[in-house]
mmCIF file of C-alpha atoms in Angstrom:
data_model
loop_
_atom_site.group_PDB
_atom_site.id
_atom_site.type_symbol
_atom_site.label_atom_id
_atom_site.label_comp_id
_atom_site.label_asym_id
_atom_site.label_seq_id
_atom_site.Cartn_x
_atom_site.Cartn_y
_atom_site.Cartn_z
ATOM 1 C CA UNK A 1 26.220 36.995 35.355
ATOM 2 C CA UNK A 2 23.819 38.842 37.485
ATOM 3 C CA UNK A 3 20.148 38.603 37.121
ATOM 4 C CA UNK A 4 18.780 41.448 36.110
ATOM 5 C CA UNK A 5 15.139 41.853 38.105
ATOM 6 C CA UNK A 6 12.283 44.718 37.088
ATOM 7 C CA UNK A 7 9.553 45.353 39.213
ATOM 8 C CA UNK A 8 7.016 47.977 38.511
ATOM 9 C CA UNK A 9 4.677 49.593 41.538
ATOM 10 C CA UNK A 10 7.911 49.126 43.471
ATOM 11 C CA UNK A 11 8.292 52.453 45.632
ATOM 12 C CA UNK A 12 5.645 51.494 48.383
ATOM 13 C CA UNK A 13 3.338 48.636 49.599
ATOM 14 C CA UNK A 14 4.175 44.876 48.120
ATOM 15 C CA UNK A 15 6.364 46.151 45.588
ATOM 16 C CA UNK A 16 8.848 47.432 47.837
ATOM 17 C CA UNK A 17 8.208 44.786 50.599
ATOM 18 C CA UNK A 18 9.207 42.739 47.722
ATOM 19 C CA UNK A 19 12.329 44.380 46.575
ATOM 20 C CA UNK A 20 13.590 44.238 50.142
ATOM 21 C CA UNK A 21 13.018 40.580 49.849
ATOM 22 C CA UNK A 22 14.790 39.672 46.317
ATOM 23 C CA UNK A 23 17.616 41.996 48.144
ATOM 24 C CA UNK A 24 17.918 39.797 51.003
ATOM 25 C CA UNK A 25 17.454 36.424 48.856
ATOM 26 C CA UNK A 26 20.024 37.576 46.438
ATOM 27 C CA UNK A 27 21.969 41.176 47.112
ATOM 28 C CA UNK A 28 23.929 40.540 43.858
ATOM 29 C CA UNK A 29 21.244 40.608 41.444
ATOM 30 C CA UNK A 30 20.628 44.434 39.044
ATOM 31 C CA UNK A 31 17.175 45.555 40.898
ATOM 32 C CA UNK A 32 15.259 48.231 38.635
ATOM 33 C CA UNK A 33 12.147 50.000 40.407
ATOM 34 C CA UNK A 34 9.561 50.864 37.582
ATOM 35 C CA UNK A 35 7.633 53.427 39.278
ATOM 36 C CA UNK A 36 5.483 56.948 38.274
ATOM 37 C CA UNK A 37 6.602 58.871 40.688
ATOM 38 C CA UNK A 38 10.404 59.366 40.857
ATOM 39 C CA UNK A 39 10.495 61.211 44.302
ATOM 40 C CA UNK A 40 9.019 57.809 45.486
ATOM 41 C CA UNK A 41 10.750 55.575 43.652
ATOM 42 C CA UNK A 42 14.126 57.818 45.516
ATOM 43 C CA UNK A 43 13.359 57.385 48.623
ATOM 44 C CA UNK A 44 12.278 53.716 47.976
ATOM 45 C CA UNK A 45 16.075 53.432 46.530
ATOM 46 C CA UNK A 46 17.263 55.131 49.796
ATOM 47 C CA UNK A 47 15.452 53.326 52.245
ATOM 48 C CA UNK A 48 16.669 49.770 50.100
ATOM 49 C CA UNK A 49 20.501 50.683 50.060
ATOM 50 C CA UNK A 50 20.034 51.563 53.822
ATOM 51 C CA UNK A 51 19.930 47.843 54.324
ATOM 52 C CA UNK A 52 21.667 46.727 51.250
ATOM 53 C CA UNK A 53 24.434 49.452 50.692
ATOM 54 C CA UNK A 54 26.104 47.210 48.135
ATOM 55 C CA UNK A 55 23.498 46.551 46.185
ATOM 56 C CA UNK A 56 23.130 48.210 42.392
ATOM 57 C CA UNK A 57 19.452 49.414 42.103
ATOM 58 C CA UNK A 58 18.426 51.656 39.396
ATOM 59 C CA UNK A 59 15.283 53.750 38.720
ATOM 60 C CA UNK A 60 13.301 54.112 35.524
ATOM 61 C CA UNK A 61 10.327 56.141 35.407
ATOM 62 C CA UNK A 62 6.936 54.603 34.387
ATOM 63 C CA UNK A 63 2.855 55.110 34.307
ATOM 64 C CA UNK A 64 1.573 52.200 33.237
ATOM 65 C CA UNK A 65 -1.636 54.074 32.612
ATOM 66 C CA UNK A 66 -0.424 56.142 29.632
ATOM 67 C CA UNK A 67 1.415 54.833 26.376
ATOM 68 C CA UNK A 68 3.558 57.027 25.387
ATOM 69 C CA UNK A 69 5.213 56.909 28.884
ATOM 70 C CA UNK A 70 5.192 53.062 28.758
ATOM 71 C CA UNK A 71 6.844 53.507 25.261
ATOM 72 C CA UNK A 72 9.472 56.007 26.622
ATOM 73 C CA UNK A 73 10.263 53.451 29.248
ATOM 74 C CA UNK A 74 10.816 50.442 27.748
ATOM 75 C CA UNK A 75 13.278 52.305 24.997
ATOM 76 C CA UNK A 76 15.000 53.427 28.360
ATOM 77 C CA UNK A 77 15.297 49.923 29.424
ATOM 78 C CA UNK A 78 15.975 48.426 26.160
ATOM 79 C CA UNK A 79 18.820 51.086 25.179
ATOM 80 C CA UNK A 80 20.974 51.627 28.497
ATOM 81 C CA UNK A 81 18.337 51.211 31.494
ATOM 82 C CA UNK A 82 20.719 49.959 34.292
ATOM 83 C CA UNK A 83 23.887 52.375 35.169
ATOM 84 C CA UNK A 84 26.421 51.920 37.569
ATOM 85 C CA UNK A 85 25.273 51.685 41.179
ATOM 86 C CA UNK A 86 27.557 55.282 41.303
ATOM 87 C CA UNK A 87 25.534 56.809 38.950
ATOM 88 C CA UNK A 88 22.716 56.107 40.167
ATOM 89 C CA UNK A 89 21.320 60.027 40.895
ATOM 90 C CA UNK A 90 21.903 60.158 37.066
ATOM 91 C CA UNK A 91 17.931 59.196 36.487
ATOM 92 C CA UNK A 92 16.558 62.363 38.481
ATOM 93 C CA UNK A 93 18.830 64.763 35.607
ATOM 94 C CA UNK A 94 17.318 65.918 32.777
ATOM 95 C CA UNK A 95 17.319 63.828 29.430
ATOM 96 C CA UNK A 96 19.911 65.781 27.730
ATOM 97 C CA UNK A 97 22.627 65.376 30.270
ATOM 98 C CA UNK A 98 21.722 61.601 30.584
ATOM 99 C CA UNK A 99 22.690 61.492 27.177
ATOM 100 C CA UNK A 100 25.558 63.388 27.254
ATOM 101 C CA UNK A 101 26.804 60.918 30.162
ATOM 102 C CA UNK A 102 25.463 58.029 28.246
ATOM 103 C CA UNK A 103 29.182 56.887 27.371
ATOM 104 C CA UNK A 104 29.233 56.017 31.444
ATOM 105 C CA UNK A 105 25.930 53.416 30.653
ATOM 106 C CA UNK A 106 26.358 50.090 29.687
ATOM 107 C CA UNK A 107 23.793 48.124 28.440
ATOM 108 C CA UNK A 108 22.217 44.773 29.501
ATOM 109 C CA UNK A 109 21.072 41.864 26.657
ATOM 110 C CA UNK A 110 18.500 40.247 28.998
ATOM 111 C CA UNK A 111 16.052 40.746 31.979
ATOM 112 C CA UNK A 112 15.784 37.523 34.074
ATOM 113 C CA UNK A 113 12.684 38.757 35.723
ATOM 114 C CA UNK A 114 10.016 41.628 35.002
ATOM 115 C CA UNK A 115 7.286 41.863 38.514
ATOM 116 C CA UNK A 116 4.190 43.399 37.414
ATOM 117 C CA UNK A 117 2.941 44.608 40.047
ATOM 118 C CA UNK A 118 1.852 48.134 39.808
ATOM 119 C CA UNK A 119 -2.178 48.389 39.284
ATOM 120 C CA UNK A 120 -4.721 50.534 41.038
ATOM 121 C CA UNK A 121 -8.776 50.117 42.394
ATOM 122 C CA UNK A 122 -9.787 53.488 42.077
ATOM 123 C CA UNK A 123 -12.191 55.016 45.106
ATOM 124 C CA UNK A 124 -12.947 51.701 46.198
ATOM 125 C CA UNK A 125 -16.864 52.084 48.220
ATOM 126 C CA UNK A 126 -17.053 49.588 50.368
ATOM 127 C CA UNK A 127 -20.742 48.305 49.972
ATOM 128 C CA UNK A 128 -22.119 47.890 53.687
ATOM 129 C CA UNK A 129 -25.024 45.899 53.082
ATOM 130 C CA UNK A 130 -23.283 43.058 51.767
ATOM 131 C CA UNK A 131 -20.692 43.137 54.281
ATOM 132 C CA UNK A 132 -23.485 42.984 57.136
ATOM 133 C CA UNK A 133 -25.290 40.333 55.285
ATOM 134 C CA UNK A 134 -22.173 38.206 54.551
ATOM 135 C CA UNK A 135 -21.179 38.456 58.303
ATOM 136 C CA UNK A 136 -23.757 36.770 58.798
ATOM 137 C CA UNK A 137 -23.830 34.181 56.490
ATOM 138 C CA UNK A 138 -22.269 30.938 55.803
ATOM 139 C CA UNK A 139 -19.794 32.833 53.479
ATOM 140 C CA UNK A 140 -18.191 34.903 55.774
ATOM 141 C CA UNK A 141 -14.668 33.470 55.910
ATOM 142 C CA UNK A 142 -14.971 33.572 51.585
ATOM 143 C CA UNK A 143 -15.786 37.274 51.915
ATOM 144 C CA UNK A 144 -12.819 38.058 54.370
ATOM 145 C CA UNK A 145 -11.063 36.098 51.824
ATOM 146 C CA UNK A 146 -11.620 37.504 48.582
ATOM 147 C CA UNK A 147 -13.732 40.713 49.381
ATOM 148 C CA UNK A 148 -16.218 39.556 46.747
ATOM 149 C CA UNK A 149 -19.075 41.446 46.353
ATOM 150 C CA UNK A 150 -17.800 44.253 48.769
ATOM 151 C CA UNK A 151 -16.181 46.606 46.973
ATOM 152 C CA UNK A 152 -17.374 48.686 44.086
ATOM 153 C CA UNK A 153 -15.119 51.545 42.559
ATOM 154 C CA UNK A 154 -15.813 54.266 39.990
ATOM 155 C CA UNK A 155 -13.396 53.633 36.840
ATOM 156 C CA UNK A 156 -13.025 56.662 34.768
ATOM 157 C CA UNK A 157 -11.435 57.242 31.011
ATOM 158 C CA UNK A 158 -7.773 58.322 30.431
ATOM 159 C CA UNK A 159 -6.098 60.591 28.069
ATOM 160 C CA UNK A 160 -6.000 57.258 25.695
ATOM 161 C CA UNK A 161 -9.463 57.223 25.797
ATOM 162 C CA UNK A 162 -9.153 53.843 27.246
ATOM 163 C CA UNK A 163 -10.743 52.589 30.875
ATOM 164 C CA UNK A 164 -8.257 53.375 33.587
ATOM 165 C CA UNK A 165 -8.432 50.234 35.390
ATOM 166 C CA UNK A 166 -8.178 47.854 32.742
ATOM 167 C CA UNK A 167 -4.810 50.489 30.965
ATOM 168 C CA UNK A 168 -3.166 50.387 34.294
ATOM 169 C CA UNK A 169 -3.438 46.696 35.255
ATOM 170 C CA UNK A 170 -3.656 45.119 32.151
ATOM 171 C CA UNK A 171 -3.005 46.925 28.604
ATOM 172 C CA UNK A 172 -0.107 49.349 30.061
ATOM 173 C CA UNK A 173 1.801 46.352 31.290
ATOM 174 C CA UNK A 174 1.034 44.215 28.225
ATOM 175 C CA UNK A 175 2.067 47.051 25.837
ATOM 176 C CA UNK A 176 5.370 47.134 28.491
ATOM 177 C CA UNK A 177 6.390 43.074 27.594
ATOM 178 C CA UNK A 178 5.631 43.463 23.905
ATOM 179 C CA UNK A 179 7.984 46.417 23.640
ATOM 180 C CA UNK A 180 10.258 44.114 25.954
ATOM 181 C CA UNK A 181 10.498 41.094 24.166
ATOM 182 C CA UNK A 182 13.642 41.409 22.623
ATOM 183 C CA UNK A 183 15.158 41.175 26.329
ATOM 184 C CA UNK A 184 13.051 38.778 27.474
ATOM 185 C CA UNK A 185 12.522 35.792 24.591
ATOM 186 C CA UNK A 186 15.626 33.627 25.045
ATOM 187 C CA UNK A 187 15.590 30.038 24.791
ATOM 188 C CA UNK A 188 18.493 29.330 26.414
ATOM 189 C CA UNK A 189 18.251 31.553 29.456
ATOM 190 C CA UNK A 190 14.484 31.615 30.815
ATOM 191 C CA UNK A 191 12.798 34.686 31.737
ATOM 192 C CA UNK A 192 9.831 34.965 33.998
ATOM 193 C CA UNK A 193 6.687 37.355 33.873
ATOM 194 C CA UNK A 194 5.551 37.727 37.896
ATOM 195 C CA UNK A 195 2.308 39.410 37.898
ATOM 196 C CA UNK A 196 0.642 40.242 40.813
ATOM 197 C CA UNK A 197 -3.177 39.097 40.616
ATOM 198 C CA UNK A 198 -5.849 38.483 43.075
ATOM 199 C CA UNK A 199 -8.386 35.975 44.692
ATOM 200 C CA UNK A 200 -11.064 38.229 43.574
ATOM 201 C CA UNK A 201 -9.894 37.910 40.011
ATOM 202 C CA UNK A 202 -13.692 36.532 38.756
ATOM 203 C CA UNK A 203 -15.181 34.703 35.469
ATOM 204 C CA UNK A 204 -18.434 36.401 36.309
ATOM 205 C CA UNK A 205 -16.913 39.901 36.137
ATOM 206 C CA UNK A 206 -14.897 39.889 32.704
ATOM 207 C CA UNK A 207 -16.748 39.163 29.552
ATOM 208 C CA UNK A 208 -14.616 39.575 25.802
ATOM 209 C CA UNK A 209 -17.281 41.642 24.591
ATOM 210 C CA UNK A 210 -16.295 44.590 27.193
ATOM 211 C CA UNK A 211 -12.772 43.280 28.618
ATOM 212 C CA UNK A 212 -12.634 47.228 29.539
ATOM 213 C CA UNK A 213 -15.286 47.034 31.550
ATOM 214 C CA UNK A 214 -16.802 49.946 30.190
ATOM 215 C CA UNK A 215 -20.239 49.059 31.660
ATOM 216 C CA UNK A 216 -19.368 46.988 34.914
ATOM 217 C CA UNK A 217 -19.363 48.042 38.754
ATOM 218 C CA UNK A 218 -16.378 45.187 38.969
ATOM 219 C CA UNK A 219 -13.479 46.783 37.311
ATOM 220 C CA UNK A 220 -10.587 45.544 39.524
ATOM 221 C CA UNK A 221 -12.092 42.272 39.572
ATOM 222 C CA UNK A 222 -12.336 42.123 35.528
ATOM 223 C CA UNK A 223 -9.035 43.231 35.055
ATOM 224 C CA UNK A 224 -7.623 40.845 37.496
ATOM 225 C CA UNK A 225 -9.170 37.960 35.643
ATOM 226 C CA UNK A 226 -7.575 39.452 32.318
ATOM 227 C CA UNK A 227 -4.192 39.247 33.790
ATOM 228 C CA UNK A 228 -4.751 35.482 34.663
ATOM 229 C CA UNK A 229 -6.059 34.973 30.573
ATOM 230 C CA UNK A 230 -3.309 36.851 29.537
ATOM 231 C CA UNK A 231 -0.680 34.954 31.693
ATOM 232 C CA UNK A 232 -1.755 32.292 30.219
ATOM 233 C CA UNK A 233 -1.871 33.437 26.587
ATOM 234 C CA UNK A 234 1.883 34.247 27.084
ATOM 235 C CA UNK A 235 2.598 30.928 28.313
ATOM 236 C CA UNK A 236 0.944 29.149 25.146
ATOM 237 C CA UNK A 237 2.460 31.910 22.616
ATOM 238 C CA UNK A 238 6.623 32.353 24.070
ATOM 239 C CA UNK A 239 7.218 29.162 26.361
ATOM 240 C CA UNK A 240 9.134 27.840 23.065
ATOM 241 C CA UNK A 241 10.900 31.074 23.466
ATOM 242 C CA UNK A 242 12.070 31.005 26.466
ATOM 243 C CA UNK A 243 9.674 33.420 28.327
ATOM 244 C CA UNK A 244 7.518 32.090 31.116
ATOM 245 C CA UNK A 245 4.645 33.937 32.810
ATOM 246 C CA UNK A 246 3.122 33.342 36.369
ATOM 247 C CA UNK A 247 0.512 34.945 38.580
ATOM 248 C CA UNK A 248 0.348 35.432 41.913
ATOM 249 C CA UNK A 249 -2.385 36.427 44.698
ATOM 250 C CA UNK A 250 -0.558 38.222 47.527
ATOM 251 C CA UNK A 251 -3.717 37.851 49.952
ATOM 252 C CA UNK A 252 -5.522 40.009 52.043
ATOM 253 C CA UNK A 253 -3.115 42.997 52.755
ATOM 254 C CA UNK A 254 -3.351 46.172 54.684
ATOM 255 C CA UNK A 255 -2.000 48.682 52.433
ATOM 256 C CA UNK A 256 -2.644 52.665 51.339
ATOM 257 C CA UNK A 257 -5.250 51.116 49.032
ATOM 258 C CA UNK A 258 -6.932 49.073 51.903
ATOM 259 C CA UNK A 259 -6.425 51.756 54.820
ATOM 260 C CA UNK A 260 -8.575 54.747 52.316
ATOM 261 C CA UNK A 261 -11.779 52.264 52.084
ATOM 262 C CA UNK A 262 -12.201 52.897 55.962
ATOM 263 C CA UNK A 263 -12.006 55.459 58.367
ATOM 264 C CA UNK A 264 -8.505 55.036 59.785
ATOM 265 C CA UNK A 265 -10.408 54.619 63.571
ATOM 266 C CA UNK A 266 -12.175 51.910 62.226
ATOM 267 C CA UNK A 267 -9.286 49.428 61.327
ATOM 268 C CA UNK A 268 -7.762 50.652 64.452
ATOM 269 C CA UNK A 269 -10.683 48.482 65.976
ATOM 270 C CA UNK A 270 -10.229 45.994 63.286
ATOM 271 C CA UNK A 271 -6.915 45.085 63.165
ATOM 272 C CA UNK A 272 -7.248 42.548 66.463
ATOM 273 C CA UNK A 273 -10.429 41.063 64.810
ATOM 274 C CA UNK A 274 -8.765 40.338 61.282
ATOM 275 C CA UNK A 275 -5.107 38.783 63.045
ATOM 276 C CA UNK A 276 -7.574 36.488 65.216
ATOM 277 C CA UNK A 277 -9.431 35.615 61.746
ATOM 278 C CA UNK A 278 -5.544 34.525 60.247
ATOM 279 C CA UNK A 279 -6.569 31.098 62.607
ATOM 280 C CA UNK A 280 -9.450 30.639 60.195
ATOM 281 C CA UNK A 281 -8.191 32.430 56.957
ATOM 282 C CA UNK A 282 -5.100 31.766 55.536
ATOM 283 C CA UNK A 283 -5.253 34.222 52.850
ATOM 284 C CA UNK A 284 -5.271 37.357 55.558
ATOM 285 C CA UNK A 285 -1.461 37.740 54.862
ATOM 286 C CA UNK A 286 -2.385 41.614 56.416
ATOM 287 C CA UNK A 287 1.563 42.919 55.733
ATOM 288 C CA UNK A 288 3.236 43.660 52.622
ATOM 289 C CA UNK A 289 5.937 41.570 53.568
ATOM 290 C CA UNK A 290 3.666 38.603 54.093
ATOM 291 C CA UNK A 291 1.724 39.422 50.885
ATOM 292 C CA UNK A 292 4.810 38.837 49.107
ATOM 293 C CA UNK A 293 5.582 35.759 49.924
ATOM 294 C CA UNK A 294 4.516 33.966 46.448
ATOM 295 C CA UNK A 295 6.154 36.469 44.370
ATOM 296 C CA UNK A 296 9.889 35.409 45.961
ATOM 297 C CA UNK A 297 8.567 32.032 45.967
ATOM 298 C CA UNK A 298 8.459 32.222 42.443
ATOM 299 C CA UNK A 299 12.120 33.819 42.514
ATOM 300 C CA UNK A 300 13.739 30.844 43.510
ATOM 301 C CA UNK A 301 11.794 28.479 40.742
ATOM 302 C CA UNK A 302 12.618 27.057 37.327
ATOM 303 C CA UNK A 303 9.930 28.375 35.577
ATOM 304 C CA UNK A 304 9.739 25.361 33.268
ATOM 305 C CA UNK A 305 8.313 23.765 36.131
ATOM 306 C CA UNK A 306 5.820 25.935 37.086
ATOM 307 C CA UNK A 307 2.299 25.129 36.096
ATOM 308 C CA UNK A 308 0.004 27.806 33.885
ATOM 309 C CA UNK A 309 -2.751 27.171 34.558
ATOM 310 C CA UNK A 310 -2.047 27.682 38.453
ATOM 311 C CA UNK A 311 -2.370 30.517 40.820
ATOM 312 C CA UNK A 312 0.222 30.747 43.585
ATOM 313 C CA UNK A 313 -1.697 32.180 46.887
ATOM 314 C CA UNK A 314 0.554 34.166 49.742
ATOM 315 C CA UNK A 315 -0.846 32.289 52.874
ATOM 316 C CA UNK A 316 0.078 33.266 56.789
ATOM 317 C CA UNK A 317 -1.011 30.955 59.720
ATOM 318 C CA UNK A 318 -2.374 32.305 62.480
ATOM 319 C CA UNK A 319 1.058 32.252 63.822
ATOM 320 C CA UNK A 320 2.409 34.128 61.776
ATOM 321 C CA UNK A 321 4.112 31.774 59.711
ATOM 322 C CA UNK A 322 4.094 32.303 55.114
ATOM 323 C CA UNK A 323 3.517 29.690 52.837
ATOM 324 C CA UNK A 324 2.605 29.298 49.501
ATOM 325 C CA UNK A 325 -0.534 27.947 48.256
ATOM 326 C CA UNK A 326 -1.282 26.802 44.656
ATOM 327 C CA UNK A 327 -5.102 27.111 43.538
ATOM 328 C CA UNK A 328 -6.145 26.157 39.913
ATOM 329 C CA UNK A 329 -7.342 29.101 37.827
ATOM 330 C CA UNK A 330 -11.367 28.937 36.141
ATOM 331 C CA UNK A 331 -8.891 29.650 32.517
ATOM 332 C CA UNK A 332 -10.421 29.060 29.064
ATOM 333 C CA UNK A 333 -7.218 28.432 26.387
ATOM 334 C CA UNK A 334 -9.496 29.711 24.012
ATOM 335 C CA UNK A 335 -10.672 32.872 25.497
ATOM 336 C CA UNK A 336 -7.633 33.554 26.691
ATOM 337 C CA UNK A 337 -6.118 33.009 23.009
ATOM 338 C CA UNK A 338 -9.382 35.559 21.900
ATOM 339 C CA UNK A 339 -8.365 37.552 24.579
ATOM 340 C CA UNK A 340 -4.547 37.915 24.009
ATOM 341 C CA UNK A 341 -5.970 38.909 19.881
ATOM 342 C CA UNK A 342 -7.852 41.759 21.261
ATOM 343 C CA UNK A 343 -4.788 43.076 22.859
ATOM 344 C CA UNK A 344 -3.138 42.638 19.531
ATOM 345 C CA UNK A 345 -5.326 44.692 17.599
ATOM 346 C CA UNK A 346 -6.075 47.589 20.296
ATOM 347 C CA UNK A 347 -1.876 47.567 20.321
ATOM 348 C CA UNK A 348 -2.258 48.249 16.625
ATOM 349 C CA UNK A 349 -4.478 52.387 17.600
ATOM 350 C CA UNK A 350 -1.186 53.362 19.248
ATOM 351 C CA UNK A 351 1.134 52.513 16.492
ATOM 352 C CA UNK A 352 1.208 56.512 15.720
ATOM 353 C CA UNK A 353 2.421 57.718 19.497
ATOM 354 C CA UNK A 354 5.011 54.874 19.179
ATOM 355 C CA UNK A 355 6.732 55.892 16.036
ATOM 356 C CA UNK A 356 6.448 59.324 17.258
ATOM 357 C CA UNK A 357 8.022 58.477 19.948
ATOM 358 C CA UNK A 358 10.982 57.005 18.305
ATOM 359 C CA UNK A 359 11.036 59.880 16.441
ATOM 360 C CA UNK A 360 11.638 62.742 19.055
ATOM 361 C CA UNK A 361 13.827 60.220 20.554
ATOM 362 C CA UNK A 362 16.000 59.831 16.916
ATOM 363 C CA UNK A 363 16.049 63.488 16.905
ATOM 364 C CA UNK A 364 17.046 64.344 20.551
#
């Protein structure tokens, strides 16, 4: 049977670097690309079966930042997500003649593999005095590394009324695998939970007394170290089940995110500087291909044997070579237990929009 593979965040940047990888690793798995925009996610598909013109690749439309879409899209993938690869312009038609052709659907009783990777660090303002003071410093290399302490963003409230950051890397994606479960608890066929964290996922920045961040500076940071609790919260709550859940750090990587913190003149001059720092860093993986290294790594394990409690780093040599690097997570069991309870009972506000939204489906 094929393994069925979701990745969200996958139209651009190291989602897509890392659906052209899974492609290459295995062109007969059922790739879905989990994205907001649908134009994107298009040309994404395009630009994939350019290179892999066999391969079945379907699109689903997602914002991770508001529930009722999340809700929308995980009925989608629960009901008849993946279509034959000759239907696949079927997803851009409107919802009543997807229904109509729903006889042409067929449905799937399992995902092997869900990459959550979409997330966002809105207006990131790069804070110059302590990037002159760190390059001078003993902790310059850890800066480069990690970009702790250099970036500040401005989070903002959504139509939820919950923090953007923390609904669009964190609560979005949780509400997404909850909804999921039924295709993804299986105890004799393993599924894996990929989710794509960072270095600069810190202790200091997340406290379970605001894990929304409400009054931070560190947003991306805070909900970067929620993923890693939450990982682990899945691990100790569904292992028995069958469902396994991993996080990965994809490095330092030049992407649209990176590219707006900067004039685009200054990483022109930058660019040498940071692939002559790759000698001394490991983590400056720079390309999306390279960041993605530790999310295909994780592809081709058992998940059984992965460790929960670890990190898996993208790493490049100053070569040029990728390699994984495992790194043991600062994770409290407990908090992340507290943590994962939170998420249980802010699930429980949105019970409304979800039975709503089984209802407009029921009706439709």
């Amino acid at each position: 049977m094929k393994k069925v593979v979701v990745v969200t965040g996958a139209s651009s940047g190291i989602g897509l670097a890392l659906c052209e990888r899974l492609l290459s690793e295995d062109n007969e798995l059922h790739l879905c690309l989990a994205c907001r925009n649908l134009g994107k996610a298009e040309a994404a598909r395009v630009a994939l079966l350019s290179s892999h013109p066999t391969a079945e690749i379907t699109l689903i439309q997602i914002d991770v930042s508001n529930v009722q879409s999340v809700f929308q899209a995980s009925r989608e993938l629960k009901q008849r997500s993946l279509c034959n690869r000759n239907l696949h312009s079927i997803v851009l038609w409107p919802l009543l003649l997807q229904n109509l052709l729903g006889v042409l659907l067929y449905r799937f009783e399992h995902l092997d593999y869900l990459y959550v990777n979409a997330g966002i660090m809105p207006n990131p303002k790069l804070n110059l005095k302590a990037l002159f003071s760190g390059l001078f410093s003993r902790k310059v290399f850890h800066m480069f590394s990690t970009a702790e302490g250099l970036l500040t963003q401005d989070d903002r409230v959504t139509a939820d009324g919950l923090q953007e950051v923390f609904e669009t890397n964190v609560f979005g994606h949780f509400i997404l695998i909850r909804e999921l479960e039924p295709l993804l608890c299986c105890p004799d066929i393993p599924s894996q939970i990929i989710w794509t964290s960072s270095s600069n996922a810190k202790k200091s920045n997340f406290s379970l007394e605001d894990f929304q961040h409400v009054k931070g500076h560190e947003p991306y940071s805070s909900s970067k170290y929620a993923t890693d609790l939450l990982s682990l919260a899945l691990n100790r709550n569904f292992n028995q089940q069958g469902l396994y859940s991993s996080v990965v750090c994809p490095g330092t990587v030049l992407t649209n995110l990176t590219y707006g913190i900067l004039p685009p003149f200054i990483w022109t001059l930058l660019t040498p500087v940071l692939f002559l720092l790759r000698f001394f860093v490991n983590s400056l993986t720079t390309t999306p291909y390279n960041g993605a290294e530790a999310l295909l790594w994780l592809f081709r394990q058992k998940p059984e044997s992965l460790n929960p409690l670890t990190k898996y780093h993208s790493a490049t040599t100053g070569l040029g070579n990728n390699y994984v690097k495992p790194q043991k997570m600062d994770l409290d069991e407990e908090a992340a237990e507290k943590f994962y309870q939170h998420l249980l009972d802010l699930e429980k506000r949105f019970g409304t929009i979800r039975a709503k939204s089984l209802d407009s489906r029921s009706d439709k």
